[in-house]
Coordinates of C-alpha atoms in Angstrom, one line a residue:
Chain A
M30 CA 97.3 61.5 167.1
L31 CA 94.0 60.6 164.0
E32 CA 96.1 62.7 161.7
Q33 CA 99.3 60.3 162.3
F34 CA 97.1 57.5 161.5
F35 CA 95.1 58.5 158.6
R36 CA 98.5 59.4 157.2
D37 CA 99.6 56.0 157.7
M38 CA 96.9 54.2 156.2
A39 CA 97.1 56.2 153.4
D40 CA 100.5 55.7 153.1
T41 CA 100.0 51.9 153.0
A42 CA 97.0 52.3 150.5
Q43 CA 99.2 54.2 148.0
D44 CA 102.0 51.8 148.3
A45 CA 99.7 49.5 147.4
A46 CA 97.9 51.0 145.1
R47 CA 98.1 49.2 141.5
Q48 CA 98.6 51.8 138.8
P49 CA 97.7 51.1 135.4
E50 CA 99.8 52.7 132.3
F51 CA 98.4 56.0 131.6
A52 CA 97.9 54.0 127.9
V53 CA 95.5 52.3 129.9
V54 CA 93.4 54.9 131.1
R55 CA 93.6 57.1 127.2
R56 CA 92.2 54.6 125.6
R57 CA 89.0 54.4 128.3
G58 CA 88.9 58.0 127.7
G59 CA 88.6 57.8 124.4
R60 CA 86.2 55.8 124.3
R61 CA 84.5 58.2 126.6
R62 CA 85.0 60.8 124.6
V63 CA 83.5 58.9 121.2
R64 CA 80.2 58.0 123.4
R65 CA 80.0 61.5 124.6
R66 CA 79.3 62.5 120.8
V67 CA 77.2 59.8 119.9
G68 CA 75.1 60.7 122.9
A69 CA 75.3 64.6 122.2
A70 CA 73.8 64.0 118.8
A71 CA 71.1 62.1 119.4
L72 CA 70.2 64.5 122.0
A73 CA 70.4 67.3 119.2
F74 CA 68.2 65.1 117.6
V75 CA 65.5 64.0 120.1
A76 CA 65.1 67.7 120.8
F77 CA 65.2 68.9 117.1
S78 CA 61.9 66.4 117.0
G79 CA 60.2 67.9 119.1
L80 CA 60.0 64.9 121.7
A81 CA 62.2 66.5 124.5
S82 CA 60.4 69.8 126.8
V83 CA 62.9 72.1 128.2
A84 CA 61.0 74.2 130.7
V85 CA 62.4 76.7 132.8
W86 CA 61.6 79.2 136.3
G87 CA 58.8 81.6 135.3
T88 CA 57.2 79.5 132.4
G89 CA 57.1 76.3 133.8
S90 CA 55.8 74.3 137.1
A91 CA 58.9 73.0 139.1
T92 CA 58.1 69.7 139.0
D93 CA 57.1 69.4 135.5
S94 CA 59.9 71.0 134.4
F95 CA 62.8 69.2 132.3
T96 CA 65.6 69.9 131.3
T97 CA 69.5 68.8 131.2
S98 CA 72.0 71.4 132.9
A99 CA 74.4 72.8 130.7
S100 CA 76.5 73.7 133.6
P101 CA 80.3 72.2 133.8
S102 CA 80.9 69.5 136.7
Q103 CA 84.0 72.3 137.9
P104 CA 84.4 75.7 136.8
P105 CA 87.8 76.6 136.2
L106 CA 89.5 78.9 138.3
I107 CA 89.4 82.0 136.6
D108 CA 92.1 84.6 138.1
G109 CA 92.8 82.6 141.2
A110 CA 90.6 84.2 143.2
R111 CA 87.7 81.7 144.7
I112 CA 85.2 82.5 147.1
L113 CA 85.8 79.8 149.9
N114 CA 82.8 80.9 152.3
L115 CA 79.7 83.4 152.1
E116 CA 77.7 84.7 154.9
S117 CA 75.2 87.1 155.5
A118 CA 72.1 88.0 158.3
D119 CA 70.4 90.9 155.9
G120 CA 71.9 90.2 152.1
Q121 CA 73.4 94.3 152.6
H122 CA 76.4 92.9 154.8
I123 CA 78.3 90.0 153.5
Y124 CA 81.4 88.5 154.5
M125 CA 83.3 86.2 152.5
S126 CA 86.2 84.3 153.4
V127 CA 88.4 84.4 149.8
E128 CA 91.3 83.2 148.5
R129 CA 93.1 84.8 146.0
C130 CA 95.3 82.0 144.6
V131 CA 95.5 77.9 144.8
T132 CA 98.8 78.7 147.6
C133 CA 97.7 81.7 148.9
G134 CA 96.0 82.4 152.2
K135 CA 92.5 83.6 152.8
D136 CA 91.3 86.9 153.3
L137 CA 88.2 87.9 154.5
V138 CA 86.4 91.0 152.7
A139 CA 82.9 92.3 153.3
T140 CA 80.4 94.7 151.7
D141 CA 78.0 97.3 153.6
D142 CA 76.0 97.6 150.6
G143 CA 74.9 94.6 149.2
G144 CA 78.7 94.2 147.1
K145 CA 78.5 97.4 145.2
T146 CA 81.8 98.0 147.1
W147 CA 83.6 96.2 148.9
R148 CA 86.6 96.2 152.2
S149 CA 89.0 94.2 153.6
L150 CA 89.1 92.6 157.2
G151 CA 92.8 91.8 156.8
D152 CA 93.6 93.1 159.9
V153 CA 92.2 90.7 162.2
D154 CA 94.4 88.1 162.7
A155 CA 95.7 86.3 159.7
T156 CA 94.8 82.2 161.4
R157 CA 91.6 83.7 162.0
T158 CA 89.8 83.0 159.0
D159 CA 86.6 81.3 159.3
V160 CA 83.7 83.8 160.1
T161 CA 80.5 82.9 161.6
V162 CA 78.0 85.7 160.5
V163 CA 75.5 86.6 163.6
G164 CA 74.3 89.9 162.5
P165 CA 74.2 92.5 159.8
E166 CA 77.6 94.2 161.5
V167 CA 78.1 91.0 164.5
L168 CA 80.5 88.5 163.7
L169 CA 82.8 86.1 164.9
A170 CA 86.4 85.0 163.5
Y171 CA 87.9 82.0 164.8
S172 CA 90.5 79.5 164.0
R173 CA 89.8 75.5 163.8
T174 CA 93.5 74.1 164.1
R175 CA 94.0 70.8 163.0
A176 CA 92.1 69.3 164.9
L177 CA 92.2 66.0 167.1
A178 CA 94.0 68.8 169.4
D179 CA 90.8 69.8 170.5
T180 CA 88.9 68.8 172.8
V181 CA 85.5 69.0 171.4
K182 CA 83.5 70.6 173.8
K183 CA 80.3 68.4 173.6
P184 CA 79.9 66.5 177.0
D185 CA 79.3 62.8 175.1
Q186 CA 81.9 63.3 172.3
I187 CA 85.3 64.4 174.5
V188 CA 88.1 63.6 172.2
E189 CA 91.5 64.8 173.6
G190 CA 94.6 65.2 171.5
G191 CA 97.3 67.3 172.3
G192 CA 99.5 69.5 170.1
T193 CA 97.9 73.2 169.1
P194 CA 95.3 74.5 171.2
V195 CA 92.2 76.2 169.9
V196 CA 92.5 80.1 168.7
S197 CA 89.9 82.0 170.9
P198 CA 87.1 83.3 169.1
L199 CA 87.2 87.2 168.2
V200 CA 84.3 89.6 168.3
S201 CA 83.1 92.4 166.2
V202 CA 80.4 94.3 166.7
D203 CA 81.1 96.6 164.0
G204 CA 81.4 94.8 160.8
G205 CA 84.7 93.8 161.2
R206 CA 86.3 97.1 161.6
N207 CA 87.2 96.6 165.0
W208 CA 87.7 93.0 167.1
K209 CA 88.2 92.1 170.6
D210 CA 88.6 88.2 172.5
V211 CA 84.9 87.0 173.1
T212 CA 83.6 87.6 176.7
V213 CA 81.1 85.2 177.8
D214 CA 79.1 85.6 180.6
G215 CA 77.9 82.9 183.1
D216 CA 76.3 84.5 185.2
S217 CA 73.3 85.9 183.5
V218 CA 70.9 84.6 180.2
A219 CA 69.9 86.4 177.7
K220 CA 67.2 86.7 174.3
V221 CA 68.7 86.3 171.2
S222 CA 67.6 89.8 169.8
A223 CA 65.2 90.3 166.8
G224 CA 67.8 89.9 163.3
M225 CA 70.2 88.0 165.0
R226 CA 71.2 84.5 164.8
A227 CA 72.1 82.2 168.6
I228 CA 75.9 81.1 168.3
D229 CA 76.5 77.2 170.0
C230 CA 80.0 76.5 171.9
D231 CA 81.5 75.2 168.5
S232 CA 82.6 78.8 167.6
L233 CA 82.9 79.5 171.4
P234 CA 86.3 78.8 173.4
S235 CA 86.7 75.4 174.7
K236 CA 85.7 75.7 178.3
N237 CA 82.1 76.8 178.1
S238 CA 79.5 74.4 178.1
C239 CA 77.5 73.5 175.2
G240 CA 74.3 74.9 174.4
I241 CA 72.7 77.6 172.9
Y242 CA 73.9 81.4 172.7
A243 CA 73.1 84.7 171.9
V244 CA 75.7 87.0 171.1
D245 CA 74.7 91.0 172.6
P246 CA 74.5 93.2 169.6
A247 CA 75.7 96.0 171.6
T248 CA 78.4 94.7 172.8
G249 CA 79.5 91.5 171.8
T250 CA 79.1 89.4 175.7
V251 CA 78.2 86.1 174.8
R252 CA 75.2 85.1 177.4
Q253 CA 73.3 81.5 177.1
T254 CA 69.4 81.3 176.3
P255 CA 67.1 81.5 178.8
S256 CA 66.0 77.8 178.0
Q257 CA 68.0 74.8 176.8
P258 CA 66.5 72.7 173.9
P259 CA 65.8 69.4 175.2
L260 CA 67.4 67.5 173.1
D261 CA 71.0 66.0 172.9
R262 CA 74.1 66.4 170.9
V263 CA 72.0 69.8 169.2
D264 CA 73.4 71.0 166.3
L265 CA 72.3 74.9 165.5
I266 CA 70.7 74.4 161.6
E267 CA 71.6 77.8 159.2
T268 CA 68.4 79.6 159.0
P269 CA 67.7 83.3 157.9
A270 CA 67.5 85.4 161.2
T271 CA 63.9 85.8 161.3
A272 CA 62.3 82.0 160.7
G273 CA 63.8 81.8 164.6
I274 CA 66.5 79.3 166.0
W275 CA 66.3 75.9 164.3
V276 CA 68.2 72.9 165.9
R277 CA 68.6 69.4 165.6
G278 CA 69.6 67.0 167.7
V279 CA 68.8 63.2 169.2
D280 CA 65.6 63.0 171.8
P281 CA 66.9 61.4 174.8
H282 CA 64.0 59.7 175.7
T283 CA 63.6 57.6 172.3
D284 CA 67.0 58.0 171.1
R285 CA 66.0 59.1 167.9
P286 CA 66.5 62.6 165.6
A287 CA 64.5 65.8 166.5
T288 CA 64.4 69.2 165.8
A289 CA 63.7 71.9 168.2
V290 CA 62.8 75.7 167.1
S291 CA 62.0 78.2 169.3
H292 CA 61.0 81.7 168.1
D293 CA 61.1 83.7 171.0
G294 CA 64.8 83.5 171.2
G295 CA 65.3 80.9 173.2
A296 CA 62.8 81.3 176.1
T297 CA 60.4 78.2 174.6
W298 CA 61.0 75.8 172.4
N299 CA 59.0 73.1 170.0
V300 CA 60.3 69.5 169.1
G301 CA 59.3 67.7 166.3
H302 CA 60.3 64.3 166.2
F303 CA 61.0 61.9 163.2
D304 CA 60.0 58.7 164.8
A305 CA 60.3 56.4 161.3
E306 CA 63.9 56.8 161.7
P307 CA 66.4 54.3 163.2
T308 CA 67.8 55.2 166.3
N309 CA 70.6 57.7 165.8
A310 CA 73.8 55.0 166.9
K311 CA 75.4 56.6 163.4
G312 CA 74.7 60.2 164.2
V313 CA 72.9 60.0 161.3
Q314 CA 71.3 64.0 161.5
P315 CA 68.6 65.5 158.8
D316 CA 70.1 68.9 156.8
V317 CA 66.7 71.7 157.5
A318 CA 66.1 73.9 154.9
T319 CA 63.4 76.7 155.6
T320 CA 63.0 79.9 154.8
D321 CA 60.2 81.6 156.3
G322 CA 60.4 79.5 159.5
M323 CA 57.1 77.7 158.8
L324 CA 57.7 75.3 155.7
A325 CA 60.4 73.2 156.8
F326 CA 62.4 70.2 154.6
A327 CA 64.7 67.9 156.3
M328 CA 66.9 65.2 154.3
F329 CA 68.2 62.4 155.9
I330 CA 71.0 60.9 153.3
D331 CA 72.3 57.9 154.8
D332 CA 75.6 55.7 153.0
G333 CA 73.7 57.6 149.5
A334 CA 70.0 56.9 150.5
V335 CA 67.8 60.0 150.9
R336 CA 64.8 60.2 153.0
V337 CA 62.8 63.5 152.9
Y338 CA 60.4 65.3 155.9
R339 CA 58.1 68.3 155.0
S340 CA 56.6 70.6 157.6
T341 CA 54.1 73.5 157.6
D342 CA 54.0 73.8 161.1
S343 CA 57.8 75.2 162.1
G344 CA 59.1 71.6 163.1
E345 CA 56.4 70.3 165.3
T346 CA 55.4 67.6 163.0
W347 CA 57.3 65.9 159.9
T348 CA 55.4 64.1 157.2
R349 CA 57.7 61.9 155.0
T350 CA 57.2 62.1 151.5
N351 CA 60.2 60.9 150.0
N352 CA 62.5 57.8 150.9
G353 CA 64.7 58.3 147.4
T354 CA 63.0 56.4 144.9
N355 CA 61.3 59.4 143.7
M356 CA 65.0 61.0 143.1
P357 CA 65.7 60.6 139.6
D358 CA 69.5 61.6 140.6
P359 CA 72.0 61.1 143.2
L360 CA 72.0 64.4 145.5
S361 CA 75.6 66.4 145.8
G362 CA 75.5 67.9 149.1
P363 CA 73.0 67.9 151.8
S364 CA 72.6 71.2 151.6
S365 CA 68.9 72.2 150.1
F366 CA 67.2 75.4 150.4
V367 CA 63.4 76.6 150.1
T368 CA 62.1 79.1 147.4
F369 CA 60.4 81.7 148.0
D370 CA 57.2 80.5 147.1
G371 CA 57.7 77.0 148.8
T372 CA 59.6 74.9 146.4
H373 CA 61.7 72.2 147.7
V374 CA 65.1 73.1 145.2
V375 CA 68.6 70.2 145.9
T376 CA 71.8 69.9 144.4
A377 CA 72.5 66.7 142.4
I378 CA 74.7 65.2 140.3
D379 CA 73.2 64.0 136.4
G380 CA 75.7 62.1 135.1
E381 CA 78.9 64.0 134.5
N382 CA 77.3 67.1 135.9
F383 CA 75.6 68.8 139.0
T384 CA 72.4 70.1 138.6
Y385 CA 69.6 71.4 140.5
L386 CA 66.3 69.5 141.6
A387 CA 63.4 70.8 142.4
S388 CA 60.4 69.6 144.1
A389 CA 56.4 71.3 145.0
D390 CA 55.5 69.4 147.9
G391 CA 58.9 67.0 149.0
R392 CA 57.3 63.8 146.8
E393 CA 58.4 64.2 143.5
Y394 CA 61.7 65.6 142.5
A395 CA 62.0 66.3 139.1
P396 CA 65.4 68.2 136.6
L397 CA 65.4 72.1 137.2
N398 CA 67.4 74.5 135.6
I399 CA 67.6 77.4 136.7
P400 CA 68.3 80.5 134.7
A401 CA 71.9 83.1 135.5
L402 CA 72.5 80.7 138.3
P403 CA 75.0 77.8 137.7
A404 CA 74.8 74.2 139.4
L405 CA 78.2 73.9 141.4
G406 CA 77.6 70.8 142.9
H407 CA 76.4 73.5 146.5
S408 CA 73.4 75.3 147.8
P409 CA 72.2 78.5 147.2
E410 CA 71.1 79.9 150.9
A411 CA 67.7 81.9 152.2
V412 CA 69.5 85.1 154.3
T413 CA 66.4 86.3 155.1
K414 CA 62.8 86.1 153.3
T415 CA 63.6 88.2 150.2
T416 CA 67.2 87.9 150.0
F417 CA 68.7 84.2 148.7
L418 CA 72.6 84.1 147.8
F419 CA 74.7 81.8 146.0
N420 CA 78.7 81.2 145.9
G421 CA 79.8 81.3 142.7
L422 CA 83.9 80.5 143.4
D423 CA 84.7 83.6 141.4
V424 CA 81.0 85.5 141.5
I425 CA 78.1 86.0 144.1
Y426 CA 74.8 85.6 143.2
T427 CA 71.6 87.4 145.0
S428 CA 67.6 87.1 144.0
P429 CA 65.0 88.3 146.0
D430 CA 63.1 84.8 146.0
G431 CA 65.8 82.0 144.4
R432 CA 64.5 81.8 141.5
V433 CA 65.6 84.8 139.5
W434 CA 68.7 85.4 139.7
T435 CA 71.5 88.0 138.8
P436 CA 75.5 87.7 139.3
R437 CA 77.5 90.4 140.9
P438 CA 81.3 89.7 139.7
L439 CA 83.8 90.8 142.5
R440 CA 85.8 93.9 142.4
Chain B
M15 CA 100.1 62.9 122.3
G16 CA 98.6 66.5 122.4
G17 CA 99.7 69.4 124.7
Y18 CA 96.7 68.7 127.1
E19 CA 96.8 65.0 127.4
E20 CA 100.4 65.3 128.6
E21 CA 99.2 67.6 130.9
V22 CA 97.2 64.7 132.0
R23 CA 100.1 62.2 131.8
Q24 CA 101.8 64.1 134.3
V25 CA 99.4 65.1 136.8
Y26 CA 98.2 60.9 136.7
L27 CA 101.5 59.9 137.4
V28 CA 102.3 62.5 140.5
S29 CA 98.7 62.5 141.9
F30 CA 97.0 59.1 141.2
R31 CA 98.7 57.0 144.2
R32 CA 97.9 59.3 146.6
L33 CA 94.5 60.0 145.5
V34 CA 94.5 56.0 146.1
G35 CA 95.7 57.0 149.4
Q36 CA 92.8 59.6 150.1
L37 CA 90.0 57.8 148.3
Y38 CA 91.2 54.7 150.4
G39 CA 89.9 56.7 153.6
V40 CA 86.5 57.0 152.4
T41 CA 85.5 54.1 150.2
G42 CA 87.6 51.5 152.8
D43 CA 88.3 49.2 149.7
L44 CA 91.8 49.4 148.2
A45 CA 90.0 47.9 144.8
E46 CA 87.5 50.6 145.0
A47 CA 89.9 53.3 145.6
E48 CA 92.0 52.5 142.8
D49 CA 89.2 52.0 140.6
V50 CA 87.1 55.9 141.0
V51 CA 90.5 57.6 141.0
Q52 CA 91.2 56.0 137.3
E53 CA 88.0 56.7 136.7
A54 CA 88.4 60.1 137.5
F55 CA 91.2 60.1 135.4
V56 CA 89.0 59.0 132.2
R57 CA 86.8 62.2 133.1
A58 CA 89.7 63.9 132.5
V59 CA 91.2 62.2 129.4
A60 CA 87.7 62.7 128.0
R61 CA 88.4 66.6 128.0
P62 CA 91.7 67.6 128.4
R63 CA 91.2 71.3 127.5
Q64 CA 88.4 71.7 130.5
F65 CA 90.9 69.7 132.5
S66 CA 93.6 71.9 131.4
E67 CA 92.1 75.1 132.4
V68 CA 91.4 73.7 136.2
A69 CA 93.4 76.0 138.6
D70 CA 93.9 73.0 141.1
H71 CA 93.7 69.5 139.2
E72 CA 94.1 67.0 141.8
A73 CA 91.3 68.9 143.5
W74 CA 89.3 68.8 140.7
L75 CA 90.5 64.8 140.6
R76 CA 89.7 64.8 144.4
T77 CA 85.8 65.9 143.9
V78 CA 85.1 63.7 141.2
A79 CA 85.9 60.9 142.9
L80 CA 84.0 61.7 145.6
N81 CA 81.7 61.9 143.7
L82 CA 81.5 58.3 142.0
A83 CA 82.8 56.8 145.6
R84 CA 79.2 58.3 147.0
N85 CA 77.3 57.3 143.5
R86 CA 78.9 53.5 144.5
F87 CA 77.7 53.8 147.8
R88 CA 74.5 54.7 146.4
R89 CA 74.0 51.3 144.5
R90 CA 76.2 48.7 146.6
R91 CA 72.9 49.4 148.9
V92 CA 70.9 47.2 146.7
F93 CA 73.6 44.6 146.9
D94 CA 74.2 44.7 150.4
Q95 CA 70.0 43.8 150.3
L96 CA 70.5 40.9 147.9
F97 CA 73.9 39.8 150.1
R98 CA 71.2 39.9 153.3
A99 CA 68.9 38.3 151.2
G100 CA 71.4 35.0 150.7
R101 CA 71.0 35.6 146.7
L102 CA 74.5 36.7 146.2
A103 CA 77.7 36.2 147.8
P104 CA 79.5 38.9 148.7
T105 CA 82.7 39.9 148.0
P106 CA 85.6 40.3 150.3
E107 CA 87.0 43.2 150.5
A108 CA 90.4 44.6 149.4
A109 CA 93.2 45.5 151.8
P110 CA 96.4 46.2 151.9
E111 CA 98.1 44.8 154.2
M112 CA 98.2 47.2 157.6
T113 CA 98.4 46.3 161.0
L114 CA 95.5 45.6 163.2
D115 CA 95.1 48.9 165.0
R116 CA 94.7 50.2 161.1
L117 CA 92.5 48.1 159.7
D118 CA 90.7 48.3 163.2
L119 CA 90.4 52.3 161.6
V120 CA 89.6 51.5 158.6
A121 CA 86.7 49.3 159.9
A122 CA 86.1 52.0 162.2
L123 CA 85.5 54.4 159.4
R124 CA 83.1 52.3 157.1
G125 CA 80.9 52.1 159.8
L126 CA 80.4 55.8 159.8
P127 CA 78.4 57.5 157.1
Y128 CA 79.7 58.9 154.0
Q129 CA 79.7 62.4 154.1
V130 CA 81.3 61.9 158.1
R131 CA 83.8 59.1 156.6
A132 CA 84.6 62.4 153.7
A133 CA 85.3 65.1 155.8
L134 CA 86.8 63.3 158.3
V135 CA 89.1 63.1 155.2
L136 CA 89.5 65.7 153.8
Y137 CA 89.6 67.4 156.8
H138 CA 93.0 65.8 158.9
L139 CA 94.6 63.7 155.4
V140 CA 93.8 66.2 152.8
D141 CA 94.3 69.0 154.9
L142 CA 91.6 71.3 154.0
S143 CA 89.9 73.7 156.1
I144 CA 86.5 74.1 157.0
D145 CA 85.8 75.9 154.3
E146 CA 87.3 74.5 151.5
V147 CA 85.7 70.7 153.1
A148 CA 82.8 72.2 153.1
M149 CA 82.5 72.8 148.9
T150 CA 84.2 69.8 148.1
L151 CA 81.5 68.2 149.7
G152 CA 78.7 70.8 149.3
A153 CA 77.9 71.2 152.6
R154 CA 77.6 74.1 155.2
P155 CA 81.1 74.6 157.6
N156 CA 78.5 74.3 160.1
T157 CA 77.2 71.2 158.9
V158 CA 80.9 70.1 158.2
K159 CA 81.7 71.0 161.1
S160 CA 79.5 68.1 162.9
W161 CA 80.0 65.3 160.9
L162 CA 84.1 66.4 162.4
A163 CA 83.0 65.8 166.0
R164 CA 80.5 63.2 165.3
G165 CA 82.9 61.1 163.2
R166 CA 86.5 62.0 165.8
A167 CA 84.1 61.2 168.8
A168 CA 82.9 57.9 166.4
L169 CA 86.6 56.5 166.1
A170 CA 87.7 57.9 169.8
K171 CA 85.1 55.3 170.6
E172 CA 85.4 52.8 168.3
L173 CA 89.0 52.3 168.8
S174 CA 89.5 53.0 172.2
E175 CA 88.7 49.6 173.2
S176 CA 92.3 48.6 171.0
E177 CA 93.9 51.6 172.6
A178 CA 94.8 53.3 169.6
I179 CA 94.7 56.9 170.0
P180 CA 97.2 57.8 172.3
H181 CA 96.2 60.8 174.6
A182 CA 98.3 63.4 175.3

């Protein structure tokens, strides 16, 4: 079992680790404190002298703004409640996995009115605490077991283990009030309905073949889409439902990464290639962000090196805009988002703090302060063209454009 | 020693080695794992009060150490280019004494992209859920699932030659 290998490896390293006396760490920490105070004093002097310009959204352009992030690198976990996952298909029906304390299990909670009131989905089987939101009131709940035990279902990625079988997912078409086992109809196909997202085999019992599937919003029945994207190793990209169905994968002819997009519910697909990328031996795939389904950015992050591509034609052609040399700070994660006005915003690490970087065209990225929105290392997400969500760990934030944000504390 | 610093010291005694074991899976280099974990503790000591307010100290330290490790990967690419150009001699990686199949696993892990490696360690070793791995790495849950599937497949392929993964 892979878990056992990891444990053995970690145990061996743990036993061999050389742990200095705490006094060594303490001395280094003391020196760091002094450096920080000196640095803060210098920054204050520069700001006072008028040599530093501070711009925020709404008062300056994304690319020429400069600021330092005041956000802590890791916020205190206030009163235990912590949002692990936040999903919505329309901005009104929002579903969250919440951990009430460090050692507590997870709860599922939902709102039907954009966060004014909340209800618990606690009746769903307690082991199924990972949720995929497919439509405003259509969701799947499933459990990821410790899973080398799982059979990885994609044909070229079979890993057989032993142990606990995968728990079959449940589906709800009424916002999580009622649940039933997922039924996959293998004898017919269906387009993805308007306002719904596609799912892939990751969300289905392992006996089903891989591909892109549609969920019937009335019955919850799952069917394959009329055609499948002509790529190998396909993964769904999370986008607003109105942006179409976006997948990434590998072109079977070139073995290079590619995207495929459908704007007709999975009946036809347009393929876009990343011909300058190396063949996909390591499985490096781009993280793709789009809000309107036409303008998109793709980032390849390979051992810390970043390459950015931009498309203005719904992923049919990709133009490389940045090879990472213009990123002022290392990224903190692969996820990014595109604001209503087309600015690409990525998360990064500015020294000890998380921060945001933004670019209007994917070429030059500059630090960016977003008022009222903390930088916590992960990205806000576009839910529709005019609804953006951010997981603030104990608060959710909403925005109509990705620029102006409002905190909505949990009730 | 103040109350806050004493709290950091207690965590240091309990968690340092465990974190090194976890970070070794990500860095593949024992000395580097020790270094990033120690640096994470240095940052905690530099801000002991803020550290005290964090509910899960070990998770905070792990996140900081992972970020440090990731930044070093970026810098290391420059050195790798110098090594290849023959302008610098590579430093041998520090490794604890292990059996060959364990070393195979470490070598296979090192061949994976950073995020894939980190996701595998957080999920299979640290025992975090998909959502928690996603939060730690700043990724979406579906992205994490994809990394895990790719990582497991790559490891299975790499290790099948030595029959390192027993089949059920």
